[in-house]
Amino acid sequence: MARNIVISGASSGLGRALAIEFAGPGATLGLLGRNSERLDETAARAREKGAVVRSAAVDVRDRDAMRSFLLDFDAAAPIDCIIASAGVTMVTPVPGEVEDLTRAEELFDVNLNGAMNTIAPIAPLMRRRRAGQIVLFGSLAAFAPPPDSPSYAASKAALVAFALATRALYRADGVSVSVVCPGFVDTPMAGSYSSWKPLMMSPEDAARRIRRGLDRRKAIIAFPLPLYLAARCQQWLPDSLRTAAMLRFRAVQRLPVR
Ligand SMILES: NC(=O)c1ccc[n+]([C@@H]2O[C@H](COP(=O)([O-])OP(=O)(O)OC[C@H]3O[C@@H](n4cnc5c(N)ncnc54)[C@H](OP(=O)(O)O)[C@@H]3O)[C@@H](O)[C@H]2O)c1
């Protein structure tokens, strides 16, 4: 079982729930986020469960700072599992329009480049050690893109593709790559917009499912199953039916993106 685990996005939501899920005696956790106060709360809860914790407030877009934290951490505690959970979402501010280009660019920067900055320094070390797990965060939106979040869905589809490609590439080196594709999870991200959110689950439940999937080294850890099956099957529907189905997921931004 993985003991030295680094998690980005650990200051909130799924990243925090995963940190607490993996915390325990013998675990060394590297926790990353931007908000120090919330990151400290996660760290305190993980330490209460017996984990050794090193945390740092770093923006995932800051490639040098990410590299420096990750290599320092790895030198002290060779990373068994690296989880790139940090991400942002966006719902189009004007219904019926695609997102503002600048904000879309920022979203791609965090979701895509941020994930690359998280895994790139560690992947070669894992391959050399012939051991390790790399975990990227997609979404069911990668398979069933909601109409009001085209950039978010595109960023998640890119991460699914990247994960599946590197999974095949790294297999010979004993490194396992997984992509987590949740449906709706009750986190600040999901609370930032209103829409139909069927089968929404708690972050704790989601973290347990992710852990089980990682124990089995699954390629795609997608849940809940009925929504995953619906998301995959709608891809094969005739366009008019698929479009009608996806229009049920119209969304409105409720809170500013933080
Ligand atoms: N919740 C859902 O329904 C759902 C569904 C499918 C997929 N996902 C994916 O699951 C992952 C976690 O989402 P969540 O629901 O837990 O969201 P969340 O509660 O909003 O947490 C997002 C985390 O990402 C971090 N983050 C955002 N921008 C960052 C940046 N530039 N640099 C460093 N850290 C940054 C945040 O850190 P700070 O707050 O400290 O800035 C926070 O810790 C995301 O990749 C998301 O796309 C979520």
mmCIF file of C-alpha atoms and ligand atoms in Angstrom:
data_model
loop_
_atom_site.group_PDB
_atom_site.id
_atom_site.type_symbol
_atom_site.label_atom_id
_atom_site.label_comp_id
_atom_site.label_asym_id
_atom_site.label_seq_id
_atom_site.Cartn_x
_atom_site.Cartn_y
_atom_site.Cartn_z
ATOM 1 C CA MET A 1 0.000 0.000 0.000
ATOM 2 C CA ALA A 2 1.198 3.505 -0.838
ATOM 3 C CA ARG A 3 2.660 5.300 2.167
ATOM 4 C CA ASN A 4 4.323 8.428 0.795
ATOM 5 C CA ILE A 5 1.568 10.319 -0.945
ATOM 6 C CA VAL A 6 1.445 13.825 -2.408
ATOM 7 C CA ILE A 7 -1.915 15.458 -3.078
ATOM 8 C CA SER A 8 -2.537 18.772 -4.833
ATOM 9 C CA GLY A 9 -5.806 20.565 -4.073
ATOM 10 C CA ALA A 10 -5.597 19.284 -0.497
ATOM 11 C CA SER A 11 -7.031 22.488 0.979
ATOM 12 C CA SER A 12 -10.599 21.635 -0.028
ATOM 13 C CA GLY A 13 -13.123 19.112 -1.259
ATOM 14 C CA LEU A 14 -11.887 15.865 -2.758
ATOM 15 C CA GLY A 15 -8.188 16.563 -2.180
ATOM 16 C CA ARG A 16 -8.848 17.167 1.506
ATOM 17 C CA ALA A 17 -11.047 14.070 1.799
ATOM 18 C CA LEU A 18 -8.307 11.980 0.161
ATOM 19 C CA ALA A 19 -5.670 13.361 2.537
ATOM 20 C CA ILE A 20 -7.796 12.329 5.510
ATOM 21 C CA GLU A 21 -8.646 8.970 3.924
ATOM 22 C CA PHE A 22 -4.948 8.145 3.400
ATOM 23 C CA ALA A 23 -3.757 9.590 6.744
ATOM 24 C CA GLY A 24 -2.685 7.119 9.390
ATOM 25 C CA PRO A 25 0.376 5.837 11.230
ATOM 26 C CA GLY A 26 3.182 5.161 8.749
ATOM 27 C CA ALA A 27 1.830 7.539 6.105
ATOM 28 C CA THR A 28 3.822 10.578 5.019
ATOM 29 C CA LEU A 29 1.678 13.105 3.193
ATOM 30 C CA GLY A 30 2.698 16.056 1.053
ATOM 31 C CA LEU A 31 -0.235 18.449 0.879
ATOM 32 C CA LEU A 32 -0.484 21.269 -1.647
ATOM 33 C CA GLY A 33 -3.024 24.054 -2.107
ATOM 34 C CA ARG A 34 -3.067 27.825 -2.291
ATOM 35 C CA ASN A 35 -5.035 28.792 0.813
ATOM 36 C CA SER A 36 -2.686 28.270 3.805
ATOM 37 C CA GLU A 37 -5.420 28.414 6.426
ATOM 38 C CA ARG A 38 -7.518 25.688 4.825
ATOM 39 C CA LEU A 39 -4.405 23.675 4.013
ATOM 40 C CA ASP A 40 -3.372 23.829 7.686
ATOM 41 C CA GLU A 41 -6.824 22.525 8.683
ATOM 42 C CA THR A 42 -6.361 19.505 6.409
ATOM 43 C CA ALA A 43 -2.829 18.974 7.732
ATOM 44 C CA ALA A 44 -4.036 19.113 11.348
ATOM 45 C CA ARG A 45 -6.756 16.533 10.669
ATOM 46 C CA ALA A 46 -4.264 14.236 8.917
ATOM 47 C CA ARG A 47 -1.781 14.560 11.807
ATOM 48 C CA GLU A 48 -4.554 13.706 14.276
ATOM 49 C CA LYS A 49 -4.909 10.417 12.421
ATOM 50 C CA GLY A 50 -1.182 9.733 12.817
ATOM 51 C CA ALA A 51 0.296 10.864 9.502
ATOM 52 C CA VAL A 52 3.508 12.825 9.101
ATOM 53 C CA VAL A 53 2.611 15.883 7.013
ATOM 54 C CA ARG A 54 4.562 18.382 4.960
ATOM 55 C CA SER A 55 2.468 21.055 3.338
ATOM 56 C CA ALA A 56 3.102 24.074 1.147
ATOM 57 C CA ALA A 57 0.945 26.846 -0.255
ATOM 58 C CA VAL A 58 1.895 26.715 -3.927
ATOM 59 C CA ASP A 59 0.006 27.610 -7.075
ATOM 60 C CA VAL A 60 0.066 24.587 -9.394
ATOM 61 C CA ARG A 61 0.813 26.958 -12.289
ATOM 62 C CA ASP A 62 4.158 27.835 -10.681
ATOM 63 C CA ARG A 63 6.279 25.151 -12.326
ATOM 64 C CA ASP A 64 9.515 25.948 -10.466
ATOM 65 C CA ALA A 65 7.897 26.069 -7.028
ATOM 66 C CA MET A 66 6.047 22.816 -7.697
ATOM 67 C CA ARG A 67 9.229 21.120 -8.886
ATOM 68 C CA SER A 68 11.190 22.329 -5.894
ATOM 69 C CA PHE A 69 8.589 21.120 -3.343
ATOM 70 C CA LEU A 70 8.129 17.762 -5.070
ATOM 71 C CA LEU A 71 11.839 16.974 -5.447
ATOM 72 C CA ASP A 72 12.560 17.973 -1.821
ATOM 73 C CA PHE A 73 9.703 15.818 -0.612
ATOM 74 C CA ASP A 74 10.777 12.880 -2.759
ATOM 75 C CA ALA A 75 14.374 13.090 -1.495
ATOM 76 C CA ALA A 76 13.117 12.659 2.077
ATOM 77 C CA ALA A 77 10.218 10.281 1.362
ATOM 78 C CA PRO A 78 10.244 8.673 -2.106
ATOM 79 C CA ILE A 79 6.752 9.272 -3.473
ATOM 80 C CA ASP A 80 4.640 6.135 -3.933
ATOM 81 C CA CYS A 81 1.565 7.952 -5.174
ATOM 82 C CA ILE A 82 1.052 11.423 -6.603
ATOM 83 C CA ILE A 83 -2.493 12.740 -6.891
ATOM 84 C CA ALA A 84 -3.197 15.819 -9.043
ATOM 85 C CA SER A 85 -6.574 16.838 -7.666
ATOM 86 C CA ALA A 86 -6.302 20.649 -7.903
ATOM 87 C CA GLY A 87 -8.730 22.085 -10.397
ATOM 88 C CA VAL A 88 -11.192 24.839 -11.131
ATOM 89 C CA THR A 89 -14.511 24.893 -12.909
ATOM 90 C CA MET A 90 -16.433 27.552 -14.754
ATOM 91 C CA VAL A 91 -19.960 28.001 -15.958
ATOM 92 C CA THR A 92 -20.516 30.414 -18.803
ATOM 93 C CA PRO A 93 -21.399 33.792 -17.250
ATOM 94 C CA VAL A 94 -23.820 34.739 -20.025
ATOM 95 C CA PRO A 95 -26.306 31.930 -20.724
ATOM 96 C CA GLY A 96 -26.001 30.780 -24.314
ATOM 97 C CA GLU A 97 -22.458 32.151 -24.776
ATOM 98 C CA VAL A 98 -19.172 30.280 -24.497
ATOM 99 C CA GLU A 99 -16.803 31.394 -21.759
ATOM 100 C CA ASP A 100 -14.692 34.513 -21.825
ATOM 101 C CA LEU A 101 -11.416 33.632 -23.546
ATOM 102 C CA THR A 102 -9.147 34.931 -20.779
ATOM 103 C CA ARG A 103 -10.949 32.969 -18.095
ATOM 104 C CA ALA A 104 -10.987 29.871 -20.289
ATOM 105 C CA GLU A 105 -7.227 30.217 -20.723
ATOM 106 C CA GLU A 106 -6.796 30.454 -16.933
ATOM 107 C CA LEU A 107 -8.896 27.339 -16.466
ATOM 108 C CA PHE A 108 -6.802 25.364 -18.958
ATOM 109 C CA ASP A 109 -3.676 26.646 -17.268
ATOM 110 C CA VAL A 110 -4.740 25.352 -13.834
ATOM 111 C CA ASN A 111 -6.430 22.134 -14.919
ATOM 112 C CA LEU A 112 -3.969 21.026 -17.604
ATOM 113 C CA ASN A 113 -0.636 22.732 -17.039
ATOM 114 C CA GLY A 114 -1.142 22.506 -13.276
ATOM 115 C CA ALA A 115 -1.600 18.736 -13.509
ATOM 116 C CA MET A 116 1.476 18.437 -15.750
ATOM 117 C CA ASN A 117 3.526 20.518 -13.291
ATOM 118 C CA THR A 118 2.426 18.136 -10.536
ATOM 119 C CA ILE A 119 3.331 14.857 -12.163
ATOM 120 C CA ALA A 120 6.213 15.745 -14.509
ATOM 121 C CA PRO A 121 8.986 16.083 -11.894
ATOM 122 C CA ILE A 122 8.083 12.768 -10.243
ATOM 123 C CA ALA A 123 7.179 10.495 -13.178
ATOM 124 C CA PRO A 124 10.834 9.948 -14.289
ATOM 125 C CA LEU A 125 11.874 9.112 -10.712
ATOM 126 C CA MET A 126 9.051 6.590 -10.385
ATOM 127 C CA ARG A 127 9.970 5.042 -13.734
ATOM 128 C CA ARG A 128 13.588 4.714 -12.624
ATOM 129 C CA ARG A 129 12.466 3.088 -9.369
ATOM 130 C CA ARG A 130 10.038 0.914 -11.361
ATOM 131 C CA ALA A 131 7.264 1.674 -8.860
ATOM 132 C CA GLY A 132 4.608 4.250 -8.216
ATOM 133 C CA GLN A 133 1.120 5.499 -8.951
ATOM 134 C CA ILE A 134 0.155 8.653 -10.802
ATOM 135 C CA VAL A 135 -3.403 9.890 -10.401
ATOM 136 C CA LEU A 136 -5.033 12.534 -12.570
ATOM 137 C CA PHE A 137 -8.475 14.052 -12.114
ATOM 138 C CA GLY A 138 -10.926 13.936 -14.999
ATOM 139 C CA SER A 139 -14.686 14.058 -14.578
ATOM 140 C CA LEU A 140 -17.776 12.417 -16.027
ATOM 141 C CA ALA A 141 -18.025 15.754 -17.879
ATOM 142 C CA ALA A 142 -15.188 14.416 -20.063
ATOM 143 C CA PHE A 143 -17.628 11.856 -21.517
ATOM 144 C CA ALA A 144 -20.852 13.890 -21.284
ATOM 145 C CA PRO A 145 -19.893 17.569 -21.652
ATOM 146 C CA PRO A 146 -22.449 19.863 -19.993
ATOM 147 C CA PRO A 147 -23.520 22.649 -22.384
ATOM 148 C CA ASP A 148 -22.608 25.533 -20.063
ATOM 149 C CA SER A 149 -19.071 24.343 -19.249
ATOM 150 C CA PRO A 150 -17.346 23.628 -22.574
ATOM 151 C CA SER A 151 -13.850 24.606 -21.432
ATOM 152 C CA TYR A 152 -14.076 22.676 -18.183
ATOM 153 C CA ALA A 153 -15.313 19.567 -20.017
ATOM 154 C CA ALA A 154 -12.570 19.952 -22.642
ATOM 155 C CA SER A 155 -9.871 20.234 -19.958
ATOM 156 C CA LYS A 156 -11.144 17.068 -18.277
ATOM 157 C CA ALA A 157 -11.368 15.150 -21.573
ATOM 158 C CA ALA A 158 -7.742 16.121 -22.218
ATOM 159 C CA LEU A 159 -6.720 14.762 -18.822
ATOM 160 C CA VAL A 160 -8.518 11.463 -19.475
ATOM 161 C CA ALA A 161 -6.676 11.149 -22.800
ATOM 162 C CA PHE A 162 -3.333 12.066 -21.211
ATOM 163 C CA ALA A 163 -3.819 9.551 -18.407
ATOM 164 C CA LEU A 164 -4.753 6.685 -20.726
ATOM 165 C CA ALA A 165 -1.824 7.420 -23.044
ATOM 166 C CA THR A 166 0.727 7.592 -20.227
ATOM 167 C CA ARG A 167 -0.784 4.514 -18.599
ATOM 168 C CA ALA A 168 0.143 2.510 -21.689
ATOM 169 C CA LEU A 169 3.524 4.246 -21.960
ATOM 170 C CA TYR A 170 4.599 3.703 -18.338
ATOM 171 C CA ARG A 171 3.258 0.189 -17.891
ATOM 172 C CA ALA A 172 6.568 -1.443 -18.884
ATOM 173 C CA ASP A 173 8.297 0.595 -16.167
ATOM 174 C CA GLY A 174 6.000 -0.643 -13.416
ATOM 175 C CA VAL A 175 4.295 2.730 -12.934
ATOM 176 C CA SER A 176 0.497 2.784 -12.857
ATOM 177 C CA VAL A 177 -1.512 5.774 -14.106
ATOM 178 C CA SER A 178 -5.172 6.219 -13.180
ATOM 179 C CA VAL A 179 -7.729 8.890 -13.939
ATOM 180 C CA VAL A 180 -10.507 9.662 -11.471
ATOM 181 C CA CYS A 181 -13.826 10.611 -13.071
ATOM 182 C CA PRO A 182 -16.362 11.592 -10.437
ATOM 183 C CA GLY A 183 -19.972 12.544 -11.039
ATOM 184 C CA PHE A 184 -21.304 15.151 -8.624
ATOM 185 C CA VAL A 185 -19.476 15.421 -5.302
ATOM 186 C CA ASP A 186 -20.648 17.819 -2.614
ATOM 187 C CA THR A 187 -17.650 20.166 -2.463
ATOM 188 C CA PRO A 188 -17.254 23.956 -2.747
ATOM 189 C CA MET A 189 -16.713 23.420 -6.485
ATOM 190 C CA ALA A 190 -20.082 21.699 -6.930
ATOM 191 C CA GLY A 191 -21.683 24.352 -4.711
ATOM 192 C CA SER A 192 -20.409 27.186 -6.921
ATOM 193 C CA TYR A 193 -23.087 26.570 -9.579
ATOM 194 C CA SER A 194 -26.683 25.378 -9.628
ATOM 195 C CA SER A 195 -27.842 22.622 -11.943
ATOM 196 C CA TRP A 196 -29.418 19.204 -11.778
ATOM 197 C CA LYS A 197 -26.895 17.106 -9.805
ATOM 198 C CA PRO A 198 -28.206 13.535 -9.709
ATOM 199 C CA LEU A 199 -26.681 11.015 -7.290
ATOM 200 C CA MET A 200 -24.510 13.637 -5.588
ATOM 201 C CA MET A 201 -22.265 12.047 -2.971
ATOM 202 C CA SER A 202 -20.121 13.210 -0.072
ATOM 203 C CA PRO A 203 -16.375 13.810 -0.546
ATOM 204 C CA GLU A 204 -15.699 11.125 2.080
ATOM 205 C CA ASP A 205 -17.675 8.521 0.120
ATOM 206 C CA ALA A 206 -15.896 9.597 -3.068
ATOM 207 C CA ALA A 207 -12.479 9.335 -1.357
ATOM 208 C CA ARG A 208 -13.226 5.760 -0.238
ATOM 209 C CA ARG A 209 -14.201 4.813 -3.796
ATOM 210 C CA ILE A 210 -11.037 6.411 -5.172
ATOM 211 C CA ARG A 211 -8.905 4.535 -2.658
ATOM 212 C CA ARG A 212 -10.524 1.225 -3.617
ATOM 213 C CA GLY A 213 -9.929 1.988 -7.307
ATOM 214 C CA LEU A 214 -6.288 2.844 -6.651
ATOM 215 C CA ASP A 215 -5.770 -0.348 -4.640
ATOM 216 C CA ARG A 216 -6.931 -2.196 -7.767
ATOM 217 C CA ARG A 217 -4.801 0.031 -10.022
ATOM 218 C CA LYS A 218 -7.824 0.747 -12.199
ATOM 219 C CA ALA A 219 -7.332 2.827 -15.342
ATOM 220 C CA ILE A 220 -10.542 4.835 -14.986
ATOM 221 C CA ILE A 221 -12.018 5.264 -11.514
ATOM 222 C CA ALA A 222 -15.486 6.535 -12.401
ATOM 223 C CA PHE A 223 -18.516 6.804 -10.126
ATOM 224 C CA PRO A 224 -21.371 6.582 -9.393
ATOM 225 C CA LEU A 225 -21.765 3.635 -11.765
ATOM 226 C CA PRO A 226 -25.270 4.471 -13.120
ATOM 227 C CA LEU A 227 -24.159 7.987 -14.052
ATOM 228 C CA TYR A 228 -20.910 6.686 -15.590
ATOM 229 C CA LEU A 229 -22.834 4.200 -17.723
ATOM 230 C CA ALA A 230 -25.302 6.918 -18.764
ATOM 231 C CA ALA A 231 -22.406 9.272 -19.622
ATOM 232 C CA ARG A 232 -20.716 6.622 -21.802
ATOM 233 C CA CYS A 233 -23.948 5.429 -23.449
ATOM 234 C CA GLN A 234 -25.144 8.933 -24.387
ATOM 235 C CA GLN A 235 -22.065 9.205 -26.626
ATOM 236 C CA TRP A 236 -23.700 6.641 -28.920
ATOM 237 C CA LEU A 237 -27.137 8.294 -29.044
ATOM 238 C CA PRO A 238 -28.338 10.091 -32.182
ATOM 239 C CA ASP A 239 -27.337 13.754 -31.947
ATOM 240 C CA SER A 240 -30.851 15.094 -31.305
ATOM 241 C CA LEU A 241 -31.392 12.723 -28.355
ATOM 242 C CA ARG A 242 -27.899 13.327 -26.964
ATOM 243 C CA THR A 243 -28.356 17.089 -27.144
ATOM 244 C CA ALA A 244 -31.770 16.886 -25.456
ATOM 245 C CA ALA A 245 -30.301 14.724 -22.687
ATOM 246 C CA MET A 246 -27.416 17.125 -22.083
ATOM 247 C CA LEU A 247 -29.719 20.159 -21.966
ATOM 248 C CA ARG A 248 -31.029 18.733 -18.687
ATOM 249 C CA PHE A 249 -27.660 19.746 -17.255
ATOM 250 C CA ARG A 250 -27.916 23.486 -17.979
ATOM 251 C CA ALA A 251 -26.087 25.320 -15.181
ATOM 252 C CA VAL A 252 -25.907 28.808 -13.669
ATOM 253 C CA GLN A 253 -22.926 30.166 -11.741
ATOM 254 C CA ARG A 254 -23.963 30.895 -8.131
ATOM 255 C CA LEU A 255 -20.706 31.941 -6.476
ATOM 256 C CA PRO A 256 -17.593 33.555 -7.920
ATOM 257 C CA VAL A 257 -14.794 31.140 -8.749
ATOM 258 C CA ARG A 258 -12.284 31.380 -5.893
HETATM 259 N N1 LIG B 1 -16.912 18.215 -7.014
HETATM 260 C C1 LIG B 1 -17.314 17.618 -8.120
HETATM 261 O O1 LIG B 1 -18.523 17.422 -8.326
HETATM 262 C C2 LIG B 1 -16.308 17.146 -9.131
HETATM 263 C C3 LIG B 1 -16.772 16.350 -10.181
HETATM 264 C C4 LIG B 1 -15.857 15.896 -11.131
HETATM 265 C C5 LIG B 1 -14.519 16.205 -11.029
HETATM 266 N N2 LIG B 1 -14.103 17.007 -10.003
HETATM 267 C C6 LIG B 1 -12.674 17.319 -9.949
HETATM 268 O O2 LIG B 1 -12.157 16.994 -8.678
HETATM 269 C C7 LIG B 1 -11.046 17.834 -8.378
HETATM 270 C C8 LIG B 1 -11.259 18.438 -6.995
HETATM 271 O O3 LIG B 1 -12.415 19.270 -7.041
HETATM 272 P P1 LIG B 1 -13.246 19.663 -5.744
HETATM 273 O O4 LIG B 1 -14.652 19.406 -6.032
HETATM 274 O O5 LIG B 1 -12.607 19.070 -4.554
HETATM 275 O O6 LIG B 1 -13.049 21.259 -5.776
HETATM 276 P P2 LIG B 1 -12.751 22.320 -4.627
HETATM 277 O O7 LIG B 1 -13.397 21.927 -3.362
HETATM 278 O O8 LIG B 1 -13.082 23.638 -5.234
HETATM 279 O O9 LIG B 1 -11.171 22.201 -4.448
HETATM 280 C C9 LIG B 1 -10.303 22.568 -5.481
HETATM 281 C C10 LIG B 1 -8.888 22.475 -4.975
HETATM 282 O O10 LIG B 1 -8.016 22.858 -6.044
HETATM 283 C C11 LIG B 1 -7.106 23.825 -5.561
HETATM 284 N N3 LIG B 1 -6.711 24.767 -6.602
HETATM 285 C C12 LIG B 1 -7.486 25.445 -7.476
HETATM 286 N N4 LIG B 1 -6.731 26.239 -8.238
HETATM 287 C C13 LIG B 1 -5.443 26.069 -7.833
HETATM 288 C C14 LIG B 1 -4.205 26.611 -8.228
HETATM 289 N N5 LIG B 1 -4.107 27.507 -9.224
HETATM 290 N N6 LIG B 1 -3.085 26.196 -7.575
HETATM 291 C C15 LIG B 1 -3.149 25.315 -6.574
HETATM 292 N N7 LIG B 1 -4.297 24.751 -6.146
HETATM 293 C C16 LIG B 1 -5.431 25.128 -6.776
HETATM 294 C C17 LIG B 1 -7.856 24.558 -4.477
HETATM 295 O O11 LIG B 1 -6.919 25.195 -3.637
HETATM 296 P P3 LIG B 1 -7.225 26.607 -2.902
HETATM 297 O O12 LIG B 1 -8.690 26.602 -2.576
HETATM 298 O O13 LIG B 1 -6.327 26.551 -1.724
HETATM 299 O O14 LIG B 1 -6.889 27.644 -3.892
HETATM 300 C C18 LIG B 1 -8.609 23.419 -3.814
HETATM 301 O O15 LIG B 1 -7.788 22.779 -2.879
HETATM 302 C C19 LIG B 1 -10.990 18.892 -9.482
HETATM 303 O O16 LIG B 1 -9.991 18.534 -10.401
HETATM 304 C C20 LIG B 1 -12.371 18.801 -10.113
HETATM 305 O O17 LIG B 1 -12.375 19.216 -11.448
HETATM 306 C C21 LIG B 1 -14.960 17.473 -9.057
#
